[in-house]
mmCIF file of C-alpha atoms in Angstrom:
data_model
loop_
_atom_site.group_PDB
_atom_site.id
_atom_site.type_symbol
_atom_site.label_atom_id
_atom_site.label_comp_id
_atom_site.label_asym_id
_atom_site.label_seq_id
_atom_site.Cartn_x
_atom_site.Cartn_y
_atom_site.Cartn_z
ATOM 1 C CA MET Z 1 0.000 0.000 0.000
ATOM 2 C CA LYS Z 2 1.184 3.522 -0.674
ATOM 3 C CA SER Z 3 0.083 6.526 1.278
ATOM 4 C CA ILE Z 4 -0.935 9.507 -0.814
ATOM 5 C CA PHE Z 5 1.479 11.440 1.366
ATOM 6 C CA GLN Z 6 4.451 9.119 0.789
ATOM 7 C CA SER Z 7 5.410 11.081 -2.290
ATOM 8 C CA ASN Z 8 6.624 13.897 -0.065
ATOM 9 C CA VAL Z 9 7.249 16.534 -2.688
ATOM 10 C CA PRO Z 10 5.758 17.260 -6.057
ATOM 11 C CA SER Z 11 7.795 15.671 -8.830
ATOM 12 C CA PRO Z 12 10.223 18.029 -10.611
ATOM 13 C CA ASP Z 13 8.524 17.529 -13.965
ATOM 14 C CA SER Z 14 5.155 18.554 -12.512
ATOM 15 C CA GLY Z 15 5.970 22.201 -11.898
ATOM 16 C CA SER Z 16 8.585 24.655 -10.749
ATOM 17 C CA LEU Z 17 10.105 25.534 -7.383
ATOM 18 C CA ILE Z 18 10.672 29.251 -6.795
ATOM 19 C CA ARG Z 19 12.218 31.024 -3.809
ATOM 20 C CA ARG Z 20 11.321 34.681 -3.268
ATOM 21 C CA ASP Z 21 10.659 37.142 -0.449
ATOM 22 C CA GLY Z 22 10.961 34.506 2.297
ATOM 23 C CA PHE Z 23 8.642 32.058 0.495
ATOM 24 C CA THR Z 24 9.362 28.749 -1.157
ATOM 25 C CA VAL Z 25 6.659 28.337 -3.806
ATOM 26 C CA PHE Z 26 5.798 25.318 -5.926
ATOM 27 C CA ALA Z 27 3.676 26.124 -8.974
ATOM 28 C CA ALA Z 28 1.957 23.593 -11.239
ATOM 29 C CA PRO Z 29 2.910 23.991 -14.905
ATOM 30 C CA GLY Z 30 0.561 25.883 -17.187
ATOM 31 C CA THR Z 31 -1.698 27.107 -14.412
ATOM 32 C CA GLU Z 32 -2.716 30.681 -13.754
ATOM 33 C CA MET Z 33 -1.874 31.832 -10.248
ATOM 34 C CA PRO Z 34 -4.204 34.324 -8.614
ATOM 35 C CA GLU Z 35 -2.872 37.833 -8.215
ATOM 36 C CA GLY Z 36 -0.747 38.217 -5.101
ATOM 37 C CA PHE Z 37 -0.104 34.512 -4.461
ATOM 38 C CA PRO Z 38 1.298 33.742 -1.982
ATOM 39 C CA GLU Z 39 2.207 37.060 -0.357
ATOM 40 C CA ASN Z 40 -0.984 39.093 -0.680
ATOM 41 C CA ILE Z 41 -3.777 36.810 -1.766
ATOM 42 C CA ALA Z 42 -7.222 38.332 -1.197
ATOM 43 C CA ARG Z 43 -9.477 36.379 1.150
ATOM 44 C CA GLU Z 44 -12.925 36.665 -0.393
ATOM 45 C CA LYS Z 45 -15.008 34.122 1.502
ATOM 46 C CA VAL Z 46 -13.716 32.552 4.702
ATOM 47 C CA LEU Z 47 -14.835 28.918 4.984
ATOM 48 C CA LYS Z 48 -12.976 27.923 8.156
ATOM 49 C CA GLU Z 49 -10.862 29.730 10.705
ATOM 50 C CA SER Z 50 -9.230 27.939 13.630
ATOM 51 C CA GLY Z 51 -6.002 28.078 15.591
ATOM 52 C CA SER Z 52 -4.177 25.814 13.146
ATOM 53 C CA VAL Z 53 -6.004 26.141 9.794
ATOM 54 C CA ALA Z 54 -7.705 28.831 7.739
ATOM 55 C CA ALA Z 55 -9.586 28.052 4.530
ATOM 56 C CA TYR Z 56 -11.149 30.494 2.120
ATOM 57 C CA LEU Z 57 -12.101 31.140 -1.503
ATOM 58 C CA CYS Z 58 -10.191 33.635 -3.641
ATOM 59 C CA GLY Z 59 -9.895 34.711 -7.281
ATOM 60 C CA GLY Z 60 -13.634 35.308 -7.625
ATOM 61 C CA GLY Z 61 -14.380 31.853 -6.168
ATOM 62 C CA LYS Z 62 -12.144 30.146 -8.736
ATOM 63 C CA TYR Z 63 -9.565 29.048 -6.144
ATOM 64 C CA PHE Z 64 -9.605 27.364 -2.744
ATOM 65 C CA CYS Z 65 -6.807 28.386 -0.404
ATOM 66 C CA LYS Z 66 -5.849 26.608 2.804
ATOM 67 C CA ILE Z 67 -3.347 28.043 5.250
ATOM 68 C CA TYR Z 68 -1.652 25.723 7.735
ATOM 69 C CA LYS Z 69 -0.528 27.834 10.698
ATOM 70 C CA PHE Z 70 2.207 27.006 13.154
ATOM 71 C CA ARG Z 71 1.032 27.446 16.721
ATOM 72 C CA ASN Z 72 4.320 28.166 18.498
ATOM 73 C CA LEU Z 73 8.098 28.048 18.128
ATOM 74 C CA LEU Z 74 8.406 24.425 19.304
ATOM 75 C CA HIS Z 75 5.731 23.378 16.779
ATOM 76 C CA SER Z 76 7.657 25.219 14.031
ATOM 77 C CA LEU Z 77 11.029 23.758 14.994
ATOM 78 C CA LYS Z 78 9.674 20.183 15.032
ATOM 79 C CA ARG Z 79 8.452 20.671 11.469
ATOM 80 C CA THR Z 80 11.601 22.353 10.151
ATOM 81 C CA PHE Z 81 13.024 19.023 8.985
ATOM 82 C CA ARG Z 82 9.807 17.580 7.548
ATOM 83 C CA THR Z 83 8.488 18.149 4.066
ATOM 84 C CA PRO Z 84 5.874 20.909 4.411
ATOM 85 C CA ARG Z 85 2.297 19.657 4.664
ATOM 86 C CA ALA Z 86 1.201 21.962 1.826
ATOM 87 C CA PHE Z 87 3.756 20.280 -0.473
ATOM 88 C CA ARG Z 88 2.695 16.791 0.674
ATOM 89 C CA CYS Z 89 -0.987 17.608 0.006
ATOM 90 C CA PHE Z 90 -0.069 19.063 -3.403
ATOM 91 C CA ALA Z 91 1.840 15.888 -4.338
ATOM 92 C CA GLY Z 92 -0.978 13.693 -3.010
ATOM 93 C CA ALA Z 93 -3.561 15.524 -5.131
ATOM 94 C CA GLN Z 94 -1.366 15.125 -8.226
ATOM 95 C CA LEU Z 95 -1.018 11.406 -7.570
ATOM 96 C CA LEU Z 96 -4.752 10.900 -6.984
ATOM 97 C CA ALA Z 97 -5.563 12.696 -10.249
ATOM 98 C CA GLU Z 98 -2.934 10.652 -12.076
ATOM 99 C CA TYR Z 99 -4.727 7.482 -10.950
ATOM 100 C CA GLY Z 100 -8.090 8.840 -12.124
ATOM 101 C CA PHE Z 101 -9.608 9.825 -8.787
ATOM 102 C CA GLN Z 102 -11.655 12.997 -8.508
ATOM 103 C CA THR Z 103 -9.798 15.638 -6.479
ATOM 104 C CA PRO Z 104 -9.439 19.417 -6.734
ATOM 105 C CA LYS Z 105 -6.661 20.332 -9.183
ATOM 106 C CA PRO Z 106 -3.579 21.563 -7.288
ATOM 107 C CA ILE Z 107 -2.373 24.977 -8.468
ATOM 108 C CA GLY Z 108 0.387 25.909 -6.039
ATOM 109 C CA ALA Z 109 1.872 25.418 -2.604
ATOM 110 C CA ALA Z 110 4.024 27.779 -0.565
ATOM 111 C CA VAL Z 111 5.858 27.958 2.733
ATOM 112 C CA ARG Z 112 6.774 31.222 4.440
ATOM 113 C CA TYR Z 113 10.102 31.081 6.266
ATOM 114 C CA ARG Z 114 11.775 33.510 8.631
ATOM 115 C CA GLY Z 115 15.319 32.742 9.756
ATOM 116 C CA GLY Z 116 15.001 29.216 8.342
ATOM 117 C CA VAL Z 117 11.970 28.448 10.508
ATOM 118 C CA PRO Z 118 8.597 27.852 8.787
ATOM 119 C CA LEU Z 119 5.895 30.339 9.834
ATOM 120 C CA TYR Z 120 2.953 29.075 7.782
ATOM 121 C CA GLN Z 121 2.111 27.071 4.659
ATOM 122 C CA ILE Z 122 -0.393 27.645 1.872
ATOM 123 C CA LEU Z 123 -2.068 25.134 -0.440
ATOM 124 C CA LEU Z 124 -3.925 26.488 -3.463
ATOM 125 C CA THR Z 125 -6.307 24.356 -5.555
ATOM 126 C CA GLU Z 126 -9.162 24.937 -7.942
ATOM 127 C CA SER Z 127 -12.388 25.322 -6.011
ATOM 128 C CA LEU Z 128 -15.130 22.715 -6.291
ATOM 129 C CA PRO Z 129 -18.365 23.375 -8.219
ATOM 130 C CA GLU Z 130 -21.089 25.180 -6.277
ATOM 131 C CA ASN Z 131 -23.429 22.179 -6.381
ATOM 132 C CA THR Z 132 -20.884 19.896 -4.682
ATOM 133 C CA VAL Z 133 -22.449 17.736 -1.972
ATOM 134 C CA TYR Z 134 -20.532 17.130 1.248
ATOM 135 C CA PRO Z 135 -21.592 13.842 2.907
ATOM 136 C CA GLY Z 136 -20.960 15.097 6.446
ATOM 137 C CA ASN Z 137 -23.513 17.878 5.975
ATOM 138 C CA GLU Z 138 -25.969 15.626 4.145
ATOM 139 C CA PHE Z 139 -26.005 12.956 6.876
ATOM 140 C CA LYS Z 140 -27.222 15.556 9.350
ATOM 141 C CA GLN Z 141 -30.244 16.327 7.141
ATOM 142 C CA ALA Z 142 -30.961 12.896 5.642
ATOM 143 C CA GLY Z 143 -33.339 10.256 6.891
ATOM 144 C CA PHE Z 144 -31.946 6.859 7.900
ATOM 145 C CA ASP Z 145 -32.489 5.103 4.534
ATOM 146 C CA GLU Z 146 -31.004 7.972 2.521
ATOM 147 C CA ALA Z 147 -28.003 8.246 4.873
ATOM 148 C CA GLU Z 148 -27.470 4.477 4.687
ATOM 149 C CA ASN Z 149 -27.403 4.563 0.840
ATOM 150 C CA MET Z 150 -24.997 7.489 0.837
ATOM 151 C CA LEU Z 151 -22.719 5.799 3.341
ATOM 152 C CA CYS Z 152 -22.663 2.569 1.288
ATOM 153 C CA ALA Z 153 -21.713 4.519 -1.868
ATOM 154 C CA LEU Z 154 -19.009 6.372 0.035
ATOM 155 C CA ALA Z 155 -17.646 3.105 1.462
ATOM 156 C CA ALA Z 156 -17.460 1.678 -2.077
ATOM 157 C CA PHE Z 157 -15.466 4.740 -3.180
ATOM 158 C CA ALA Z 158 -13.103 4.362 -0.209
ATOM 159 C CA ALA Z 159 -12.667 0.681 -1.114
ATOM 160 C CA LYS Z 160 -11.641 1.720 -4.668
ATOM 161 C CA LEU Z 161 -9.018 4.031 -3.171
ATOM 162 C CA HIS Z 162 -7.658 1.182 -1.079
ATOM 163 C CA GLN Z 163 -7.737 -1.276 -3.997
ATOM 164 C CA ALA Z 164 -5.625 1.197 -5.975
ATOM 165 C CA GLY Z 165 -3.138 1.163 -3.099
ATOM 166 C CA PHE Z 166 -3.949 4.527 -1.498
ATOM 167 C CA ILE Z 167 -4.188 5.178 2.210
ATOM 168 C CA HIS Z 168 -5.738 8.486 3.265
ATOM 169 C CA GLY Z 169 -4.114 9.762 6.437
ATOM 170 C CA ASP Z 170 -7.256 11.625 7.610
ATOM 171 C CA MET Z 171 -10.239 9.623 6.417
ATOM 172 C CA SER Z 172 -13.351 11.386 7.667
ATOM 173 C CA LEU Z 173 -16.610 12.566 6.113
ATOM 174 C CA ARG Z 174 -15.351 16.138 5.807
ATOM 175 C CA ASN Z 175 -12.643 14.968 3.374
ATOM 176 C CA PHE Z 176 -15.019 13.492 0.802
ATOM 177 C CA TYR Z 177 -17.431 15.148 -1.600
ATOM 178 C CA PHE Z 178 -19.917 14.170 -4.301
ATOM 179 C CA ILE Z 179 -20.436 15.876 -7.672
ATOM 180 C CA PRO Z 180 -23.985 15.077 -8.854
ATOM 181 C CA GLU Z 181 -23.531 15.781 -12.599
ATOM 182 C CA LYS Z 182 -20.515 13.446 -12.718
ATOM 183 C CA ASN Z 183 -22.182 10.971 -10.326
ATOM 184 C CA THR Z 184 -18.858 10.485 -8.579
ATOM 185 C CA PHE Z 185 -17.211 10.926 -5.222
ATOM 186 C CA GLY Z 186 -13.968 12.784 -4.751
ATOM 187 C CA VAL Z 187 -11.407 13.149 -2.009
ATOM 188 C CA ILE Z 188 -9.672 16.167 -0.523
ATOM 189 C CA ASP Z 189 -6.872 16.695 2.011
#
């Protein structure tokens, strides 16, 4: 079995690595970056804000941006020698897409450093269509029979991931979605 996060960094032929203004940025080839990425990206619609993660839409809703924050100096120092999570998620999304699984297209990933210590990381992907269904939200509103059918379909999708050799490090309802017009599930994070 291979973890989608075992390919720690995006492959060199899948984009370019740029260092500028305290950032290390990985950009997918042939993709348009939103204005100001990563330094001054405009937060248009905040989707989640917590002590460790912020998620929002930008670029007129075209992009989804997730910021992984470091909580304190010890937390930052422990992660100095690990491949940044934003880069691991970027590489995982590329690998999932390569194997034909539905996942948001990765656009870029960045890490902000100061004095060699990471301050925060950014993952940028295409946003999902507006009519995307999130199973976690749907279970709360569905009756038992409808929730049971949805859960069975989701379990079948997870089984396909495992049959292909993928292990998702954070398998929970919030990391799956359904696109009705394609009649398919997808995976994020």
